[in-house]
Coordinates of C-alpha atoms in Angstrom, one line a residue:
M172 CA 0.4 -0.4 0.3
A173 CA 1.0 3.6 -0.7
H174 CA 1.8 5.9 1.3
T175 CA -0.1 9.8 0.9
H176 CA 0.8 13.1 1.8
Q177 CA -1.4 15.7 3.2
F178 CA -0.8 19.2 1.3
C179 CA -2.2 22.4 2.1
T180 CA -2.8 24.1 -1.2
F181 CA -2.5 27.9 -2.1
Y182 CA -1.8 30.1 -5.2
L183 CA 0.0 32.7 -6.5
A184 CA -0.1 34.2 -9.6
N185 CA -2.4 31.3 -10.3
I186 CA 0.3 28.9 -9.8
C187 CA -0.8 26.0 -7.2
F188 CA 1.8 25.5 -4.5
G189 CA 1.5 22.9 -1.6
L190 CA 2.7 22.9 2.1
D191 CA 2.9 19.9 4.0
V192 CA 0.2 20.1 6.1
K193 CA 1.8 19.1 9.2
K194 CA 4.1 22.0 9.5
V195 CA 1.1 24.5 8.6
Q196 CA -0.1 26.4 12.0
E197 CA -2.9 28.6 10.4
V198 CA -4.2 30.4 7.6
I199 CA -5.2 33.8 8.6
R200 CA -6.4 36.9 6.9
Y201 CA -4.7 40.1 6.2
Q202 CA -3.1 40.9 9.1
S203 CA -1.5 44.5 9.1
I204 CA 2.7 44.1 8.8
T205 CA 5.1 46.5 10.1
R206 CA 8.2 47.3 8.2
V207 CA 11.2 46.4 9.6
P208 CA 14.2 48.8 8.1
L209 CA 17.3 47.1 6.5
A210 CA 15.6 44.0 6.3
P211 CA 16.3 41.7 3.5
P212 CA 13.6 42.2 0.6
A213 CA 11.7 39.3 0.8
V214 CA 11.1 40.5 4.6
R215 CA 7.8 42.3 3.9
G216 CA 7.7 43.2 7.5
L217 CA 6.4 41.7 11.5
I218 CA 2.5 40.7 12.3
N219 CA 1.3 40.4 15.6
L220 CA -0.1 37.2 15.9
R221 CA -1.9 37.4 18.9
G222 CA 1.2 38.5 20.7
Q223 CA 3.3 36.2 19.1
I224 CA 5.9 38.6 16.5
V225 CA 6.0 36.5 13.6
P226 CA 7.7 37.5 9.8
A227 CA 6.0 38.3 7.0
I228 CA 7.8 36.2 4.0
D229 CA 7.0 37.8 0.6
L230 CA 6.8 34.3 -1.4
R231 CA 6.5 36.3 -4.5
Q232 CA 9.6 37.7 -3.8
C233 CA 11.2 34.7 -3.0
L234 CA 10.1 32.5 -5.5
D235 CA 10.9 35.6 -8.3
I236 CA 7.5 36.3 -8.9
S237 CA 6.7 39.5 -10.4
E238 CA 4.0 41.5 -8.8
S239 CA 3.4 43.1 -12.5
D240 CA 1.8 39.6 -13.0
P241 CA -2.2 40.4 -14.3
T242 CA -3.2 38.4 -11.2
Y243 CA -1.7 41.2 -8.8
Q244 CA -3.5 44.2 -10.2
K245 CA -2.7 47.1 -8.1
S246 CA -4.9 49.9 -7.3
S247 CA -3.3 53.6 -7.3
M248 CA -3.7 56.2 -5.5
A249 CA -2.1 59.8 -6.3
W250 CA -1.6 63.0 -4.5
R251 CA 0.4 66.3 -4.5
N252 CA 2.4 67.5 -1.8
S253 CA 1.4 71.0 -0.8
S254 CA 4.2 72.2 0.2
T255 CA 6.7 70.7 -2.8
S256 CA 3.9 70.5 -5.3
N257 CA 5.8 66.8 -5.7
L258 CA 3.1 64.2 -7.0
F259 CA 3.1 61.1 -5.1
N260 CA 1.7 57.9 -6.7
Y261 CA 0.8 55.3 -4.1
F262 CA 0.6 51.8 -5.2
F263 CA -1.5 49.2 -2.7
P264 CA -3.3 45.7 -3.7
S265 CA -7.4 46.3 -4.0
L266 CA -9.0 45.1 -0.6
E267 CA -9.8 41.9 -2.5
Q268 CA -6.5 41.0 -3.5
L269 CA -4.8 41.4 0.0
P270 CA -2.5 38.4 0.6
L271 CA -3.1 35.8 3.2
N272 CA -1.2 34.7 5.9
A273 CA 0.3 30.8 5.9
I274 CA 1.1 30.7 9.1
V275 CA 4.0 27.7 9.2
Q276 CA 6.6 26.4 11.0
A277 CA 10.0 26.7 9.8
N278 CA 13.3 25.7 11.1
D279 CA 11.9 25.9 14.8
E280 CA 10.8 29.2 14.1
V281 CA 6.7 30.3 13.5
I282 CA 6.7 32.5 9.9
S283 CA 4.0 34.1 7.9
L284 CA 4.0 33.0 4.2
L285 CA 1.9 35.7 2.1
V286 CA -0.2 34.0 -0.4
D287 CA -3.3 35.5 -2.6
E288 CA -5.4 32.3 -2.1
V289 CA -5.5 29.4 -0.2
G290 CA -7.2 26.0 -1.7
E291 CA -8.0 22.7 0.1
V292 CA -5.9 20.1 1.6
L293 CA -5.3 17.6 -0.6
E294 CA -4.0 13.9 0.0
I295 CA -2.0 12.7 -2.1
S296 CA -0.5 9.5 -2.9
E297 CA 3.5 9.1 -2.5
C298 CA 4.3 7.4 -5.9
S299 CA 3.2 10.3 -7.8
F300 CA 5.8 12.4 -6.5
E301 CA 8.3 14.0 -8.9
P302 CA 11.2 15.8 -9.2
P303 CA 10.8 19.2 -9.7
P304 CA 10.4 20.2 -13.5
Q305 CA 13.0 21.4 -15.8
T306 CA 11.7 24.5 -16.5
L307 CA 11.8 25.9 -13.4
K308 CA 14.9 28.7 -12.9
G309 CA 16.1 30.6 -10.7
K310 CA 15.4 30.9 -7.0
A311 CA 11.9 28.7 -7.4
R312 CA 14.0 25.5 -8.6
E313 CA 16.0 25.9 -5.1
L314 CA 12.7 26.1 -3.1
I315 CA 10.6 23.3 -4.7
Q316 CA 10.9 20.3 -3.1
G317 CA 9.1 18.3 -6.3
A318 CA 5.6 18.1 -8.0
Y319 CA 2.7 16.0 -8.0
K320 CA 0.7 15.7 -11.4
L321 CA -3.2 16.7 -10.6
N322 CA -6.1 16.3 -13.0
D323 CA -6.0 19.6 -13.8
R324 CA -2.8 21.3 -12.7
L325 CA 0.6 21.0 -11.4
L326 CA 0.9 21.4 -7.5
L327 CA 4.4 22.4 -6.8
I328 CA 5.7 21.8 -3.1
L329 CA 7.3 23.9 -1.1
D330 CA 10.2 23.4 0.8
T331 CA 9.4 25.7 4.0
E332 CA 13.4 25.6 5.7
K333 CA 14.5 27.1 2.2
V334 CA 11.9 29.7 2.1
F335 CA 13.1 30.7 5.5
E336 CA 16.9 30.9 4.6
V337 CA 16.0 32.3 0.8
S338 CA 14.0 35.2 2.9
K339 CA 17.3 36.0 5.4
R340 CA 19.4 36.9 2.1
S341 CA 19.7 40.4 0.8
D342 CA 19.4 39.6 -2.1

């Protein structure tokens, strides 16, 4: 009898990813993020998770998924500073596009992975696991453990420990 694994699925730019369900603590709606000066680019900031300060990791940054992706439409607001007459544009995701927080355990720490959408929990046979697709390039190749072919899509399995390590880099 083949062993099975359970994965919590989520989406970034309509790409389906999976996290080992044993590492997912919870999924919560968008939380206010406090920016951290001089933090690596993948660390969007810190969130307060019921009194526990948790780093919020921008998975788009980690996986080199552009924010200009059509699935990540931003709204903008422009205003003019009355004292300097400088025009400022501020871009922000619309309310329905705010990321969700997938709270996971990685390297004995709790981190929040910012994701677009959360899917279902899937139980998949171990025998259908395959190495990462050859088409993966850059950081994504380093962070994906492998893939499962589903009926209508590919499920890319994310290595949370490596995501945590990569998020600490300043590149």
